Coordinates of C-alpha atoms and ligand atoms in Angstrom, one line a residue:
X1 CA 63.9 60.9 142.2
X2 CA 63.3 61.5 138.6
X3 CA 59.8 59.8 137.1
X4 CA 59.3 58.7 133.7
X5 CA 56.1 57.9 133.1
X6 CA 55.2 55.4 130.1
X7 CA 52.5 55.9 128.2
X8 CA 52.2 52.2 127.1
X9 CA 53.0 48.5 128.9
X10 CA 53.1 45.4 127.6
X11 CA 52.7 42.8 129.5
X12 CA 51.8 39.0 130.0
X13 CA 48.3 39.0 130.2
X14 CA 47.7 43.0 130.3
X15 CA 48.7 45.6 128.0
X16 CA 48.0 49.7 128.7
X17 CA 48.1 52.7 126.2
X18 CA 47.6 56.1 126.7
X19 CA 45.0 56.2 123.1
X20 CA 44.0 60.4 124.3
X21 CA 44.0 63.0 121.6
X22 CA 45.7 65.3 123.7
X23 CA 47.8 65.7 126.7
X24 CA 45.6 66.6 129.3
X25 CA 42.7 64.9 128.3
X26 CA 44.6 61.4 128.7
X27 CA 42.8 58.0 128.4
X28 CA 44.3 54.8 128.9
X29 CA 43.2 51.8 127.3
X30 CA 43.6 48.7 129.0
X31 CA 43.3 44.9 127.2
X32 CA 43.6 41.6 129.0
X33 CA 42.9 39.0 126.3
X34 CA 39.7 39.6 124.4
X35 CA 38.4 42.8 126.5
X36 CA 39.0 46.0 127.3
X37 CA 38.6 48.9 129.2
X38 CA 39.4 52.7 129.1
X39 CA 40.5 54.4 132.1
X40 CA 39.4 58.0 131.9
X41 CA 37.9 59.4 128.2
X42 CA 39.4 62.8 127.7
X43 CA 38.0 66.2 126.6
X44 CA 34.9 66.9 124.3
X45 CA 36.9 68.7 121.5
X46 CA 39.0 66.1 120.7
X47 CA 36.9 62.7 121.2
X48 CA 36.5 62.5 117.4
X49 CA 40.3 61.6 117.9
X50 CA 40.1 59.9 120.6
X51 CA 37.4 57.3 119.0
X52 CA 39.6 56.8 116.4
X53 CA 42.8 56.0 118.3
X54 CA 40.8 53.9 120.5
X55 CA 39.4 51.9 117.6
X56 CA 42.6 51.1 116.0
X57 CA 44.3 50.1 119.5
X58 CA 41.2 47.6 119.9
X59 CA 42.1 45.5 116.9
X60 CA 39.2 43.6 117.4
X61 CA 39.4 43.7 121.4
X62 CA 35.2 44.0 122.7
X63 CA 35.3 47.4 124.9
X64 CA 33.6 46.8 127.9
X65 CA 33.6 49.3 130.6
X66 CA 34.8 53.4 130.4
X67 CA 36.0 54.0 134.0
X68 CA 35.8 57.1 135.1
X69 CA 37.6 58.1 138.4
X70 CA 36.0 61.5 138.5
X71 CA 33.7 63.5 136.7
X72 CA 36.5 66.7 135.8
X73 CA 35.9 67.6 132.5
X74 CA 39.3 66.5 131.1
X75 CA 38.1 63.3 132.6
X76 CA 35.2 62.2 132.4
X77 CA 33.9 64.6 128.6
X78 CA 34.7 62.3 126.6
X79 CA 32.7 59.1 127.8
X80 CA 29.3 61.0 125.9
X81 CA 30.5 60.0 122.3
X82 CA 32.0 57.0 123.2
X83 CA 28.5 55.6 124.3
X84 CA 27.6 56.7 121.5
X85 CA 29.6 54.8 119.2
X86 CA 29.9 52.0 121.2
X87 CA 26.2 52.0 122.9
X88 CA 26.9 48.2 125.2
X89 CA 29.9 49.9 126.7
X90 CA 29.4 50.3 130.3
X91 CA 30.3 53.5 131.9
X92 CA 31.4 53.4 135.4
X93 CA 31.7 55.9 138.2
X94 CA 31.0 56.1 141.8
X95 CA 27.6 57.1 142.6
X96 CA 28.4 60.7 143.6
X97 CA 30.0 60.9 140.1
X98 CA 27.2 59.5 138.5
X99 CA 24.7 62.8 140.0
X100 CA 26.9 65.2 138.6
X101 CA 27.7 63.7 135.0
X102 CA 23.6 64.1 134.6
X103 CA 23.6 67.4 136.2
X104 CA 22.2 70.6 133.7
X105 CA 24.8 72.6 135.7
X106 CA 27.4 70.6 136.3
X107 CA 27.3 70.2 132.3
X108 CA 27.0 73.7 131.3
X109 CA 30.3 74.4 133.7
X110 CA 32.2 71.3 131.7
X111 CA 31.0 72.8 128.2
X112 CA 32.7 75.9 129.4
X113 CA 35.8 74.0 130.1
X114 CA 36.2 72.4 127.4
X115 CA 35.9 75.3 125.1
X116 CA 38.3 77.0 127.0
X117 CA 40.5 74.3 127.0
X118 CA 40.0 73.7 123.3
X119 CA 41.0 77.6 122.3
X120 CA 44.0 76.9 124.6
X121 CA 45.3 73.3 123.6
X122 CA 44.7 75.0 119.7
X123 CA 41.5 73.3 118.7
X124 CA 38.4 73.9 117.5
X125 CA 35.6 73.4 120.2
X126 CA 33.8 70.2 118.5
X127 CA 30.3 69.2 119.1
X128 CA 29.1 70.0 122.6
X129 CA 29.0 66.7 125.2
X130 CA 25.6 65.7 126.3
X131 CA 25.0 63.9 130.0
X132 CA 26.7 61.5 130.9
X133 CA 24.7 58.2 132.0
X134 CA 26.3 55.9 134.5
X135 CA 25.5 52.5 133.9
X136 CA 27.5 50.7 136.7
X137 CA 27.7 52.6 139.6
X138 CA 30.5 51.1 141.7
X139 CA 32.1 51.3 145.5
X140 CA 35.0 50.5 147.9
X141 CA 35.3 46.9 147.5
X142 CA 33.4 46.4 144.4
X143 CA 34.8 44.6 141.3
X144 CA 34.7 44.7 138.0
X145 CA 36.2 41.6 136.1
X146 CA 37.9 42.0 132.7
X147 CA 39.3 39.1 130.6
X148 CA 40.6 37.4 133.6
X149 CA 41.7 40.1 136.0
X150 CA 39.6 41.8 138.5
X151 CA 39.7 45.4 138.9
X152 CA 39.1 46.3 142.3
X153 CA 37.5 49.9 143.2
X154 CA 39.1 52.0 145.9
X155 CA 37.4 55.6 147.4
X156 CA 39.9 57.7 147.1
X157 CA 38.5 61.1 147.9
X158 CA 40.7 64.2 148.3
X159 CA 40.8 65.4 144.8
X160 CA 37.1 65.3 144.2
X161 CA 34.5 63.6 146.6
X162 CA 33.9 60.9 143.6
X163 CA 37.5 60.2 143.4
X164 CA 38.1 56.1 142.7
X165 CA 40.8 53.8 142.1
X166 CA 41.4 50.7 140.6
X167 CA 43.7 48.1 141.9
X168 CA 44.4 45.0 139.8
X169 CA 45.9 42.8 141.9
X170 CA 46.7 39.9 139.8
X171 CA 49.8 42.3 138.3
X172 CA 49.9 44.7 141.7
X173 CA 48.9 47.5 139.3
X174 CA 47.0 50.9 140.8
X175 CA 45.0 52.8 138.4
X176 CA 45.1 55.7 140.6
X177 CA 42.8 58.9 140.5
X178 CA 44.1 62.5 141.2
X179 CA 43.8 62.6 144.5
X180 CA 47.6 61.4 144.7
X181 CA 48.6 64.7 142.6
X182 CA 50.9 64.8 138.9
X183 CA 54.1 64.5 138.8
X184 CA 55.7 68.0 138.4
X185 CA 59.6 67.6 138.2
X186 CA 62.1 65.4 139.6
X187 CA 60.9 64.8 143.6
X188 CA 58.0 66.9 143.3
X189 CA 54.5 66.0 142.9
X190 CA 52.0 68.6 142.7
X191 CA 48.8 68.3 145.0
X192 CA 45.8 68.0 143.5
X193 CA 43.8 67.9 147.0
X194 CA 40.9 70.0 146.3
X195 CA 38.2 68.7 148.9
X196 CA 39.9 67.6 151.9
X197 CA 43.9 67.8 152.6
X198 CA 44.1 65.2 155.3
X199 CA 41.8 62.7 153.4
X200 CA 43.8 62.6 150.3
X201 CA 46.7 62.3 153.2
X202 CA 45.2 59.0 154.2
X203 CA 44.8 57.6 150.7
X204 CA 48.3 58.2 150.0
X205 CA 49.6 56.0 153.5
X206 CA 47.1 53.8 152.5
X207 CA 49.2 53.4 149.2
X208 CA 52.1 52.4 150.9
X209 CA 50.7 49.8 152.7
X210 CA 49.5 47.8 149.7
X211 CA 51.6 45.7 147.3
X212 CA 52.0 48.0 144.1
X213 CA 54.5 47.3 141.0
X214 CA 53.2 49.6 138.5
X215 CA 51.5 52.8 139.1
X216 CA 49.6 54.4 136.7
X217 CA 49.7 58.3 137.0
X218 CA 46.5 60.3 136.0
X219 CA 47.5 62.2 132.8
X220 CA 51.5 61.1 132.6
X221 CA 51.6 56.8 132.8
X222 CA 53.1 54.1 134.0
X223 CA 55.4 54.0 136.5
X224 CA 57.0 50.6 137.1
X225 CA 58.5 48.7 139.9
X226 CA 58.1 48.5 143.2
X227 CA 61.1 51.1 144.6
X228 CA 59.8 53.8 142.0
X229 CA 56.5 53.3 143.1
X230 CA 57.1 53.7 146.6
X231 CA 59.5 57.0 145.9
X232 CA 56.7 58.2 144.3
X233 CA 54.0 57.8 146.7
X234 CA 56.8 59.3 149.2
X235 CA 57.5 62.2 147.3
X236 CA 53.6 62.7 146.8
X237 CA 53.5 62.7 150.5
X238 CA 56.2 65.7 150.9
X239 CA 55.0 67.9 148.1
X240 CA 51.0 67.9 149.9
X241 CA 52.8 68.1 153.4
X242 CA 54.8 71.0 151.5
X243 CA 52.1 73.3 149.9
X244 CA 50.0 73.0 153.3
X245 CA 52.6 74.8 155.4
X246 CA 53.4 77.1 152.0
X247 CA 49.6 78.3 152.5
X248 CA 49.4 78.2 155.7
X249 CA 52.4 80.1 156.3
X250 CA 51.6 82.4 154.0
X251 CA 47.9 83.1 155.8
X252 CA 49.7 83.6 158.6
X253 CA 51.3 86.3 157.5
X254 CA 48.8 87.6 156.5
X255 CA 49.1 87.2 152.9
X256 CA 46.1 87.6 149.8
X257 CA 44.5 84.8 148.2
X258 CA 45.7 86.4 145.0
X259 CA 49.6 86.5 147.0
X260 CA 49.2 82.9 148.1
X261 CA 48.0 81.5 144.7
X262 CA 51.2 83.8 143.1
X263 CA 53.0 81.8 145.6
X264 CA 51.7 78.2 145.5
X265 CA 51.7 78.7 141.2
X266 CA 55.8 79.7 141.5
X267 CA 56.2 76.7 143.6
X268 CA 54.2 74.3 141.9
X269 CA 53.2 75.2 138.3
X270 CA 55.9 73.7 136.8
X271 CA 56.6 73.5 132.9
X272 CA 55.6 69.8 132.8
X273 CA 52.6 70.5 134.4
X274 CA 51.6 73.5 132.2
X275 CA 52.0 70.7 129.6
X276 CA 48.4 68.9 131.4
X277 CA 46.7 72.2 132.7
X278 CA 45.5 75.2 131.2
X279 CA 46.4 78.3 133.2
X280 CA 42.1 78.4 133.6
X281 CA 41.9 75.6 135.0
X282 CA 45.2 75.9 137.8
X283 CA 43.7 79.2 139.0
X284 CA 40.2 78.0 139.2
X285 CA 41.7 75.1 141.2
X286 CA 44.3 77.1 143.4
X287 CA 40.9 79.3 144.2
X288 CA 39.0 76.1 145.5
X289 CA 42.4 74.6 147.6
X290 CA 44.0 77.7 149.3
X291 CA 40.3 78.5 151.2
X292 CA 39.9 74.8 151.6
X293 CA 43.6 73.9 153.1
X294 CA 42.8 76.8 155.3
X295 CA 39.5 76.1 156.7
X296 CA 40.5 72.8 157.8
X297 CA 43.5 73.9 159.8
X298 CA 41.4 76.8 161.2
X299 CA 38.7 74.3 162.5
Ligands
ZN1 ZN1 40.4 66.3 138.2

């Protein structure tokens, strides 16, 4: 199936917008009634943008929470100026998040990111982010009310081991995390499992158990109703089922990291995606999944 991801809903009670600066360093802003919440804060380069797209979407709107479902620079970079701006916004993460957003290393590697991603999105690298303090640290089951809806959390690790969802169920909407993978064409969805294959496995079948109308798609949107949805999640499925028995395979044979990552980039790099993902950032990811795919297969 073909996906076209929305960057904006309206709807009774709710509205979403993608407000990011920059493809690939999304942020969704979410209003129900007098508050609101952003989903995700972007890159460092651009947040001078980002703050002022967000400020025009709140039209007088009182931002409450930044939600972060991971601490990935593209992510989570952003959420340092915005607490600056706005200093009674609550940022929340889950608790593993929370340790690395405040960690002198962890930084360092995300100021590196960022100016690489900044040179290759065309920007100029912009004031450095500082740490990150988590104000709300949250976990499975834990919810966050906004305006009259309550944002459930859901661990969701696979993509990162501080991966979290949001479900709202008052309008069967998932905020999902990475962990289910970007769309990358029509029926193809590429992985994004960098921690554990078979966990990120489980969160997916645990998506098709719930009751889900709109699905909101890290970096691309909204997808809406129920059939889509449930294609999606299906073709999420395939594609991770796919690239594990591409690596595999290919380890079998005998093949090179540097051969399987040629591989796994031909299959899965698509043009959208290059859209989303400096080239940086796909081979420092493919380096972390091929090793990890095949370690637990070989245990
Ligand atoms: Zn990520």
């Amino acid at each position: 199936m073909t996906y076209d991801a929305v960057p904006e809903y309206r709807g009774d009670g709710i509205s979403v917008k993608n407000v990011g600066a920059v493809g690939g360093g999304d942020a969704f802003l979410i209003k129900a009634g007098s508050k609101a919440a952003l989903l995700e804060a972007g890159f460092s380069f651009c947040a001078v943008k980002l703050l002022e797209n967000l400020e025009s979407e709140l039209q007088g709107a009182s931002l409450e929470y930044v939600l972060l479902t991971h601490s990935h620079y593209d992510h989570a970079s952003g959420a340092y100026f915005i607490k600056r701006k706005w200093g009674d916004v609550k940022t929340a993460a889950s608790a593993y998040a929370a340790k690395i957003l405040t960690k002198p290393s962890a930084l360092e590697v995300m100021r590196e990111m960022n100016e690489s991603a900044a040179g290759h999105f065309g920007w100029d690298k912009g004031e450095p982010m500082g740490a990150i303090d988590v104000d709300k640290q949250v976990a499975e089951g834990d919810i966050i009310s906004l305006g009259g809806l309550t944002l459930t959390v859901m661990e969701a690790p696979g993509h990162t081991k501080c991966c979290l969802s949001f479900y709202i169920p008052e309008k069967k909407l998932l905020l999902s995390c990475e962990t289910i993978g970007c769309i990358a064409g029509p029926g193809l969805v590429a992985p994004a499992y960098l921690v554990g294959y078979q966990m990120s496995v489980d969160y997916m079948k645990r998506l098709l158990d719930m009751d889900i109308e709109m699905l909101l798609m890290p970096h691309q949107g909204l997808i809406i109703g129920h059939e889509k949805c449930r294609a999606l999640i299906g073709d999420a499925l395939r594609s991770a089922e796919l690239l594990k028995d591409l690596i595999l395979e290919d380890h079998r044979r005998g093949r090179t990291l540097d051969e399987i990552t040629k591989h796994y980039e031909e299959a899965f790099f698509t043009e959208s995606l290059r859209k989303l993902q400096p080239p940086k950032a796909f081979y420092l990811n493919a380096g972390n999944l091929i090793p990890m795919v095949i370690k637990e297969f070989e245990k």
